[in-house]
Short mmCIF file of C-alpha atoms and ligand atoms in Angstrom, two decimals:
data_model
loop_
_atom_site.label_atom_id
_atom_site.label_comp_id
_atom_site.label_asym_id
_atom_site.label_seq_id
_atom_site.Cartn_x
_atom_site.Cartn_y
_atom_site.Cartn_z
CA MET A 1 -22.54 30.71 -10.82
CA SER A 2 -24.58 30.16 -13.98
CA ASP A 3 -22.74 29.79 -17.21
CA VAL A 4 -23.90 33.21 -18.31
CA SER A 5 -22.88 35.03 -15.14
CA ARG A 6 -19.62 33.08 -15.11
CA ARG A 7 -18.87 34.34 -18.58
CA GLY A 8 -19.88 37.81 -17.52
CA PHE A 9 -17.52 37.66 -14.59
CA ILE A 10 -14.68 36.37 -16.71
CA GLY A 11 -15.34 39.00 -19.34
CA SER A 12 -15.12 41.89 -16.90
CA ALA A 13 -12.17 40.37 -15.04
CA ALA A 14 -10.31 39.79 -18.29
CA ALA A 15 -10.98 43.40 -19.25
CA ALA A 16 -9.42 44.39 -15.94
CA GLY A 17 -6.35 42.37 -16.83
CA LEU A 18 -6.81 39.83 -14.05
CA LEU A 19 -7.54 36.75 -16.10
CA ALA A 20 -6.04 35.19 -19.19
CA MET A 21 -6.81 32.37 -21.52
CA ASN A 22 -4.81 29.20 -21.09
CA ALA A 23 -2.94 27.53 -23.95
CA ALA A 24 -6.03 25.64 -25.03
CA GLY A 25 -7.90 28.92 -25.20
CA ASP A 26 -10.99 27.40 -23.67
CA GLU A 27 -10.59 28.03 -19.98
CA CYS A 28 -9.82 31.10 -17.94
CA PHE A 29 -7.78 31.39 -14.78
CA PRO A 30 -6.36 34.18 -12.63
CA PHE A 31 -3.15 35.49 -14.17
CA LYS A 32 -1.54 36.52 -10.89
CA ASN A 33 1.66 37.91 -12.33
CA ASN A 34 -0.11 40.81 -13.94
CA VAL A 35 -0.45 42.35 -10.50
CA PRO A 36 2.79 43.17 -8.65
CA ASP A 37 3.41 40.74 -5.82
CA PRO A 38 4.96 42.63 -2.87
CA LEU A 39 6.82 39.48 -1.83
CA LEU A 40 8.63 39.41 -5.18
CA ALA A 41 9.20 43.17 -5.37
CA GLY A 42 11.98 43.43 -2.76
CA LYS A 43 15.73 43.87 -3.29
CA GLU A 44 16.31 40.18 -2.55
CA LEU A 45 14.39 37.16 -3.69
CA PRO A 46 12.54 35.51 -0.79
CA THR A 47 13.28 31.95 0.23
CA PHE A 48 11.73 29.34 -2.04
CA LYS A 49 12.44 26.33 0.17
CA PHE A 50 10.43 24.58 2.91
CA GLY A 51 11.32 21.45 4.90
CA LEU A 52 7.96 19.70 4.41
CA GLU A 53 8.84 16.31 5.88
CA LYS A 54 10.48 17.97 8.90
CA SER A 55 7.22 19.75 9.72
CA THR A 56 4.63 18.33 12.12
CA GLY A 57 1.34 18.69 10.28
CA ARG A 58 -1.64 16.71 11.51
CA THR A 59 -1.06 13.17 12.81
CA MET A 60 -3.25 10.32 14.01
CA ASN A 61 -1.76 6.97 15.12
CA GLY A 62 0.93 6.98 12.45
CA SER A 63 -1.18 8.50 9.68
CA PHE A 64 -0.31 12.10 8.85
CA GLY A 65 -0.81 15.06 6.58
CA LYS A 66 1.88 17.74 6.34
CA GLU A 67 1.25 20.76 4.20
CA ALA A 68 3.08 23.51 2.38
CA THR A 69 0.81 26.47 1.65
CA VAL A 70 1.43 30.23 1.62
CA GLU A 71 1.44 29.94 5.45
CA GLN A 72 4.56 27.76 5.50
CA LEU A 73 6.10 28.99 2.22
CA PRO A 74 4.82 32.49 1.41
CA ILE A 75 6.19 32.55 -2.14
CA SER A 76 4.05 29.54 -3.14
CA LYS A 77 0.91 31.45 -4.06
CA GLY A 78 0.00 29.36 -7.09
CA ILE A 79 0.45 25.83 -5.76
CA ALA A 80 0.12 24.07 -2.38
CA GLY A 81 1.26 20.55 -1.52
CA VAL A 82 0.73 17.88 1.09
CA SER A 83 2.70 14.82 2.13
CA MET A 84 0.21 12.22 3.36
CA ARG A 85 0.74 8.81 4.90
CA LEU A 86 -2.10 6.42 5.65
CA GLU A 87 -1.81 3.39 7.93
CA PRO A 88 -3.45 0.11 6.78
CA GLY A 89 -7.24 0.38 7.10
CA VAL A 90 -7.15 4.18 7.29
CA MET A 91 -8.94 6.43 4.84
CA ARG A 92 -8.80 10.15 4.23
CA GLU A 93 -12.55 10.55 4.57
CA LEU A 94 -15.07 11.67 1.92
CA HIS A 95 -14.43 15.35 1.16
CA TRP A 96 -14.12 17.95 -1.57
CA HIS A 97 -12.05 21.07 -2.17
CA ALA A 98 -13.92 24.28 -2.80
CA THR A 99 -10.88 26.15 -4.10
CA ALA A 100 -8.47 23.69 -5.71
CA ALA A 101 -8.07 20.70 -7.99
CA GLU A 102 -6.00 17.82 -6.59
CA TRP A 103 -3.10 16.11 -8.37
CA ALA A 104 -1.25 13.28 -6.63
CA PHE A 105 1.78 11.01 -6.98
CA VAL A 106 2.07 7.73 -5.05
CA ILE A 107 5.52 7.23 -3.51
CA GLU A 108 5.05 3.93 -1.72
CA GLY A 109 2.35 1.48 -0.73
CA ARG A 110 -1.00 1.08 -2.46
CA CYS A 111 -4.20 3.09 -2.22
CA ARG A 112 -7.69 3.33 -3.68
CA THR A 113 -9.69 6.41 -4.59
CA THR A 114 -13.40 6.79 -5.31
CA VAL A 115 -14.49 10.03 -6.93
CA VAL A 116 -17.94 11.32 -7.85
CA ASP A 117 -18.36 13.98 -10.52
CA PRO A 118 -21.23 16.46 -11.11
CA GLN A 119 -22.72 14.17 -13.79
CA GLY A 120 -23.21 11.44 -11.16
CA ASN A 121 -20.41 9.27 -12.51
CA SER A 122 -18.41 7.36 -9.95
CA GLN A 123 -14.98 5.87 -10.47
CA THR A 124 -12.90 3.69 -8.17
CA ASN A 125 -9.21 3.25 -8.99
CA ASP A 126 -6.35 1.40 -7.34
CA PHE A 127 -2.89 2.99 -7.33
CA ASP A 128 0.64 1.67 -7.11
CA PRO A 129 3.86 3.63 -6.64
CA GLY A 130 4.56 5.86 -9.65
CA ASP A 131 0.85 6.30 -10.47
CA ILE A 132 -0.84 9.71 -10.42
CA TRP A 133 -4.40 10.94 -10.01
CA TYR A 134 -6.27 14.17 -10.76
CA PHE A 135 -9.55 15.33 -9.26
CA PRO A 136 -11.07 18.49 -10.76
CA ARG A 137 -11.92 21.27 -8.34
CA GLY A 138 -14.94 20.44 -6.20
CA HIS A 139 -15.34 16.78 -7.14
CA GLY A 140 -16.10 14.57 -4.09
CA HIS A 141 -13.46 11.96 -3.27
CA VAL A 142 -11.93 9.62 -0.69
CA ILE A 143 -8.54 7.90 -0.41
CA GLN A 144 -8.08 4.52 1.29
CA CYS A 145 -4.88 2.67 2.13
CA LEU A 146 -4.89 -0.80 0.50
CA GLY A 147 -3.24 -3.91 1.90
CA LYS A 148 -1.24 -4.37 5.07
CA GLN A 149 1.47 -1.79 4.41
CA PRO A 150 1.09 1.97 4.92
CA CYS A 151 0.93 4.17 1.84
CA HIS A 152 2.62 7.52 1.25
CA PHE A 153 1.69 10.00 -1.47
CA ILE A 154 2.17 13.66 -2.37
CA LEU A 155 -0.92 15.78 -3.06
CA ILE A 156 -0.50 18.95 -5.11
CA PHE A 157 -3.17 21.66 -5.42
CA ASP A 158 -3.47 24.38 -8.06
CA ASN A 159 -3.88 27.12 -5.43
CA GLY A 160 -1.24 28.08 -2.86
CA TYR A 161 -3.89 29.41 -0.50
CA PHE A 162 -5.59 26.03 -0.33
CA SER A 163 -5.24 24.20 2.99
CA GLU A 164 -5.74 20.45 3.25
CA PHE A 165 -7.07 21.14 6.74
CA GLY A 166 -9.84 23.36 5.39
CA THR A 167 -11.55 20.80 3.18
CA PHE A 168 -15.28 20.13 3.11
CA SER A 169 -15.52 16.78 4.89
CA ILE A 170 -18.66 14.68 5.04
CA THR A 171 -18.63 14.10 8.81
CA ASP A 172 -18.14 17.81 9.45
CA TRP A 173 -21.21 18.63 7.36
CA LEU A 174 -23.50 15.89 8.63
CA GLY A 175 -22.31 16.51 12.19
CA HIS A 176 -23.44 20.14 12.03
CA ALA A 177 -26.68 19.88 10.06
CA PRO A 178 -29.82 19.28 12.20
CA LYS A 179 -30.95 15.63 12.26
CA GLU A 180 -34.44 16.72 11.12
CA LEU A 181 -32.97 18.31 8.02
CA LEU A 182 -30.96 15.20 7.26
CA ALA A 183 -34.04 13.05 7.89
CA LYS A 184 -36.04 15.06 5.38
CA ASN A 185 -33.15 15.01 2.91
CA PHE A 186 -32.88 11.22 2.89
CA GLY A 187 -36.50 10.34 3.69
CA LEU A 188 -35.43 8.52 6.83
CA PRO A 189 -36.30 8.79 10.55
CA ALA A 190 -34.20 11.41 12.39
CA ALA A 191 -32.97 8.66 14.73
CA THR A 192 -31.01 7.24 11.77
CA PHE A 193 -28.42 9.90 12.50
CA ASP A 194 -28.02 9.17 16.21
CA GLY A 195 -24.41 8.52 17.05
CA PHE A 196 -22.98 9.94 13.83
CA PRO A 197 -19.69 11.81 14.39
CA GLN A 198 -20.31 15.40 15.55
CA GLU A 199 -16.97 16.76 14.34
CA GLU A 200 -14.78 16.22 11.30
CA VAL A 201 -13.21 12.75 11.41
CA TYR A 202 -10.58 13.52 8.72
CA PHE A 203 -8.78 10.14 9.01
CA ALA A 204 -11.32 7.32 9.47
CA ARG A 205 -10.18 3.84 10.42
CA GLY A 206 -11.82 0.60 9.28
CA PRO A 207 -10.86 -2.85 8.07
CA VAL A 208 -8.37 -3.25 5.22
CA PRO A 209 -10.53 -2.83 2.07
CA PRO A 210 -11.30 -5.90 -0.08
CA ASP A 211 -8.98 -6.63 -3.03
CA MET A 212 -11.70 -5.92 -5.55
CA PRO A 213 -13.55 -2.62 -5.25
CA ALA A 214 -17.20 -3.13 -4.26
CA PRO A 215 -19.86 -1.44 -6.40
CA PRO A 216 -21.26 1.85 -5.09
CA LEU A 217 -24.70 2.14 -3.46
CA GLN A 218 -26.20 3.40 -6.72
CA GLY A 219 -25.33 0.09 -8.36
CA ALA A 220 -22.98 -0.66 -11.22
CA LEU A 221 -20.42 2.04 -11.86
CA LYS A 222 -21.22 4.74 -14.35
CA THR A 223 -17.66 5.24 -15.46
CA PRO A 224 -16.75 8.82 -16.31
CA PRO A 225 -15.54 9.52 -19.85
CA GLU A 226 -12.12 10.63 -18.60
CA THR A 227 -10.22 8.46 -16.16
CA HIS A 228 -8.73 9.93 -12.97
CA ARG A 229 -5.71 7.60 -12.98
CA PHE A 230 -2.53 7.67 -15.06
CA ARG A 231 0.34 5.23 -14.59
CA MET A 232 3.13 7.78 -15.02
CA LEU A 233 6.23 5.74 -14.18
CA ALA A 234 4.88 2.65 -15.95
CA GLN A 235 5.48 4.61 -19.19
CA GLU A 236 8.77 5.19 -20.95
CA PRO A 237 10.47 8.43 -19.89
CA HIS A 238 9.54 11.45 -21.99
CA SER A 239 13.19 12.23 -22.63
CA VAL A 240 16.52 10.57 -21.80
CA TYR A 241 19.96 12.18 -21.54
CA LYS A 242 23.34 11.18 -20.20
CA GLY A 243 22.78 13.39 -17.14
CA GLY A 244 19.26 12.24 -16.36
CA ARG A 245 15.77 11.58 -17.65
CA GLU A 246 12.29 12.99 -17.37
CA TRP A 247 8.74 11.70 -17.30
CA ARG A 248 6.14 14.37 -18.05
CA VAL A 249 2.36 14.06 -18.09
CA GLY A 250 -0.04 16.89 -18.93
CA ALA A 251 -3.50 17.19 -20.41
CA ASP A 252 -2.28 15.87 -23.78
CA ARG A 253 -1.78 12.36 -22.38
CA PHE A 254 -4.03 12.60 -19.27
CA PRO A 255 -6.99 14.65 -20.51
CA ILE A 256 -8.72 15.20 -17.19
CA SER A 257 -5.63 16.99 -15.87
CA GLN A 258 -6.56 20.36 -17.37
CA THR A 259 -4.83 22.50 -14.74
CA MET A 260 -1.74 20.49 -13.84
CA THR A 261 1.32 18.96 -15.50
CA GLY A 262 3.35 16.45 -13.50
CA VAL A 263 7.04 15.73 -13.99
CA LEU A 264 9.38 13.18 -12.49
CA LEU A 265 12.95 14.34 -13.04
CA GLU A 266 15.88 12.03 -12.39
CA LEU A 267 19.34 13.59 -12.33
CA GLU A 268 22.57 11.63 -12.11
CA PRO A 269 25.24 13.02 -9.76
CA GLY A 270 26.39 16.31 -11.31
CA GLY A 271 23.49 16.27 -13.79
CA LEU A 272 21.86 19.62 -14.48
CA ARG A 273 18.34 20.55 -15.58
CA GLU A 274 19.53 23.63 -17.38
CA LEU A 275 18.58 27.27 -16.78
CA HIS A 276 15.05 27.85 -18.08
CA TRP A 277 11.72 29.46 -17.34
CA HIS A 278 8.04 28.64 -17.71
CA PRO A 279 6.03 31.36 -19.52
CA THR A 280 2.64 30.15 -18.30
CA ALA A 281 3.04 28.33 -14.97
CA ASP A 282 4.46 28.25 -11.47
CA GLU A 283 6.59 25.26 -10.49
CA TRP A 284 6.34 23.24 -7.26
CA GLN A 285 9.13 20.79 -6.41
CA TYR A 286 9.39 17.92 -3.93
CA ILE A 287 12.66 16.04 -3.46
CA LEU A 288 11.89 12.31 -3.46
CA ASP A 289 15.52 11.32 -3.12
CA GLY A 290 18.99 12.85 -3.10
CA GLN A 291 20.21 16.42 -2.82
CA VAL A 292 19.95 19.22 -5.36
CA SER A 293 20.92 22.87 -5.69
CA VAL A 294 18.08 24.95 -7.11
CA SER A 295 18.86 28.40 -8.51
CA MET A 296 16.37 31.18 -9.12
CA PHE A 297 16.76 34.44 -11.04
CA GLY A 298 14.58 37.53 -10.97
CA SER A 299 15.00 40.92 -12.59
CA HIS A 300 17.30 43.60 -11.05
CA GLY A 301 20.18 41.16 -10.65
CA ARG A 302 18.39 39.11 -8.05
CA TYR A 303 19.77 35.58 -7.86
CA ARG A 304 19.36 32.99 -5.15
CA ALA A 305 20.41 29.35 -4.81
CA GLU A 306 19.20 26.93 -2.15
CA THR A 307 20.06 23.35 -1.33
CA LEU A 308 17.10 21.01 -1.18
CA ASP A 309 17.33 17.61 0.47
CA LYS A 310 15.01 14.64 0.50
CA GLY A 311 11.59 15.71 1.79
CA ASP A 312 12.12 19.43 1.04
CA VAL A 313 9.83 21.53 -1.16
CA GLY A 314 10.87 24.24 -3.62
CA TYR A 315 8.81 26.80 -5.55
CA ILE A 316 9.54 28.91 -8.61
CA PRO A 317 6.99 31.59 -9.58
CA GLN A 318 5.78 31.80 -13.16
CA GLY A 319 8.35 33.38 -15.48
CA TYR A 320 11.30 33.28 -13.03
CA GLY A 321 14.55 31.71 -14.30
CA HIS A 322 15.71 28.57 -12.54
CA SER A 323 17.85 25.43 -12.72
CA ILE A 324 18.21 22.17 -10.77
CA GLU A 325 21.60 20.51 -10.25
CA ASN A 326 22.29 17.22 -8.50
CA THR A 327 24.94 18.12 -5.91
CA GLY A 328 24.74 14.78 -4.08
CA GLN A 329 26.48 11.44 -4.55
CA LYS A 330 23.53 9.43 -5.82
CA THR A 331 20.71 9.76 -8.34
CA ALA A 332 18.34 12.58 -7.36
CA ARG A 333 14.62 12.17 -7.99
CA ILE A 334 12.50 15.31 -8.06
CA LEU A 335 8.71 15.41 -8.31
CA ILE A 336 7.61 18.59 -10.08
CA ALA A 337 4.15 19.98 -10.72
CA LEU A 338 3.23 22.99 -12.84
CA ASN A 339 -0.15 24.67 -12.58
CA THR A 340 -1.02 24.27 -16.24
CA GLY A 341 -2.25 21.31 -18.23
CA HIS A 342 -0.16 22.54 -21.18
CA TYR A 343 3.55 22.59 -20.36
CA GLN A 344 5.75 25.33 -21.79
CA ALA A 345 9.41 26.11 -21.12
CA ILE A 346 12.17 28.15 -22.71
CA ASP A 347 15.64 26.75 -22.04
CA LEU A 348 18.65 29.07 -21.99
CA SER A 349 20.65 27.02 -24.52
CA GLN A 350 17.73 27.07 -26.93
CA TRP A 351 17.20 30.78 -26.47
CA ILE A 352 20.80 31.49 -27.37
CA ALA A 353 20.78 29.00 -30.26
CA GLY A 354 17.72 30.76 -31.68
CA ASN A 355 19.59 34.02 -32.24
CA PRO A 356 22.12 34.97 -34.96
CA LYS A 357 25.81 35.06 -34.08
CA TYR A 358 26.33 38.75 -34.96
CA LEU A 359 23.60 39.70 -32.53
CA LEU A 360 25.01 37.54 -29.70
CA ALA A 361 28.48 38.95 -30.35
CA ALA A 362 27.23 42.51 -29.98
CA ASN A 363 25.04 41.71 -26.97
CA PHE A 364 27.94 40.17 -25.00
CA ALA A 365 30.74 42.28 -26.61
CA LYS A 366 32.51 39.08 -27.70
CA PRO A 367 33.74 37.79 -31.10
CA GLU A 368 31.20 35.92 -33.21
CA SER A 369 33.50 32.88 -33.33
CA LEU A 370 32.93 32.26 -29.65
CA PHE A 371 29.31 31.40 -30.29
CA ASP A 372 30.26 28.62 -32.73
CA LYS A 373 31.17 26.66 -29.61
CA PHE A 374 27.70 26.98 -28.10
CA PRO A 375 25.08 24.24 -28.43
CA LYS A 376 23.05 24.50 -31.63
CA GLY A 377 19.89 23.36 -29.87
CA ARG A 378 18.32 22.67 -26.54
CA VAL A 379 20.52 21.00 -23.88
CA PHE A 380 17.64 20.38 -21.43
CA ILE A 381 19.59 18.07 -19.11
CA GLY A 382 23.34 18.52 -19.09
CA PRO A 383 25.69 15.60 -18.33
CA PRO A 384 27.82 15.77 -15.18
CA SER A 385 30.62 17.68 -16.98
CA ALA A 386 31.06 19.75 -20.15
CA PRO A 387 31.04 19.51 -23.11
CA GLN A 388 27.33 19.01 -23.16
CA GLN A 389 25.14 18.02 -26.05
CA SER A 390 21.86 16.18 -25.88
CA GLU A 391 22.13 12.64 -27.26
CA ARG A 392 18.50 11.82 -27.47
CA ASP A 393 15.23 13.61 -27.14
CA ILE A 394 12.17 11.48 -27.58
CA LYS A 395 9.56 14.11 -27.52
MN1 MN B 401 -8.54 15.74 -1.36
MN1 MN B 402 11.23 24.26 -14.43
#
């Protein structure tokens, strides 16, 4: 779409109430919650849990991709996710995504990505555990396992209808275009393409890549202005409490990540990420370690709690109330992604603290004095037992 027709489309769609400006005010995106979602209109809230690591997905000699889309988890319309493991020497071949940007978190092992943008810039980055990447929608990329150990990472996409198995892969394209067309395209004899794969390879296997990235065919790298890599867990946590801590990275610190905010939440046993909601984003959760109870609230008295264990995925639609409590015996680690580059949340404690006592007393039919006992600010992460008060908040 040209810029003009794109604006025209957005203008008419916005007039129809289907699109909204994001927090930066410079980008438009579908504002799904303006249209009633039949799945969320029933008497009960639907399940928001899926056992991702228990699912089969697509495997090849130890490498795998397992996905959670609206197919596996119907509530997750705004965000899809994939657990991917690559054996040494294996790459997730050159591909792009027509309908989603890709955000990723490396759990274990090391990997390398090379991404090409529409300006012809190419960037190669190496990743360690705790690092994240972001590829804007449609940018061509590849992921290789580095070293002699497998690598495991979680991919998160800003579209729940996106399937990792419906990507635009280079072998699939070249395998289905006539050799004569390819010959003309590259100025090479048609025989050049003899023996090329005829179907999508998806996972390609080769030698373990060299330690230092080799320069691309076009010569020295034209490095893009905004890097695709951010070393999330190499930074200090965003906030630290007795009951847990949080790392959070959005477009403010990782400018290319315009449509996603990533969070790593650590909760001590009994620790609680308090009741809250996100005005502008859906939330996708993956349990890296431990066991948590996630609660969700919708209008009409609808309330649901589910237990999520290591390898499970949870999903909270935009605007729905929720909380996360560590119900296990050890530290729980939860990877969270929101489909906005500009994080917003309203926490229950802060909501209450932002109202006068006389009003709260009348609303709950209780004496004003009761509300003197409530927190005067945001709790965010509660310690294992009451009384709770945040000790530190390094925002
Ligand atoms: Mn991809
Ligand atoms: Mn949340």
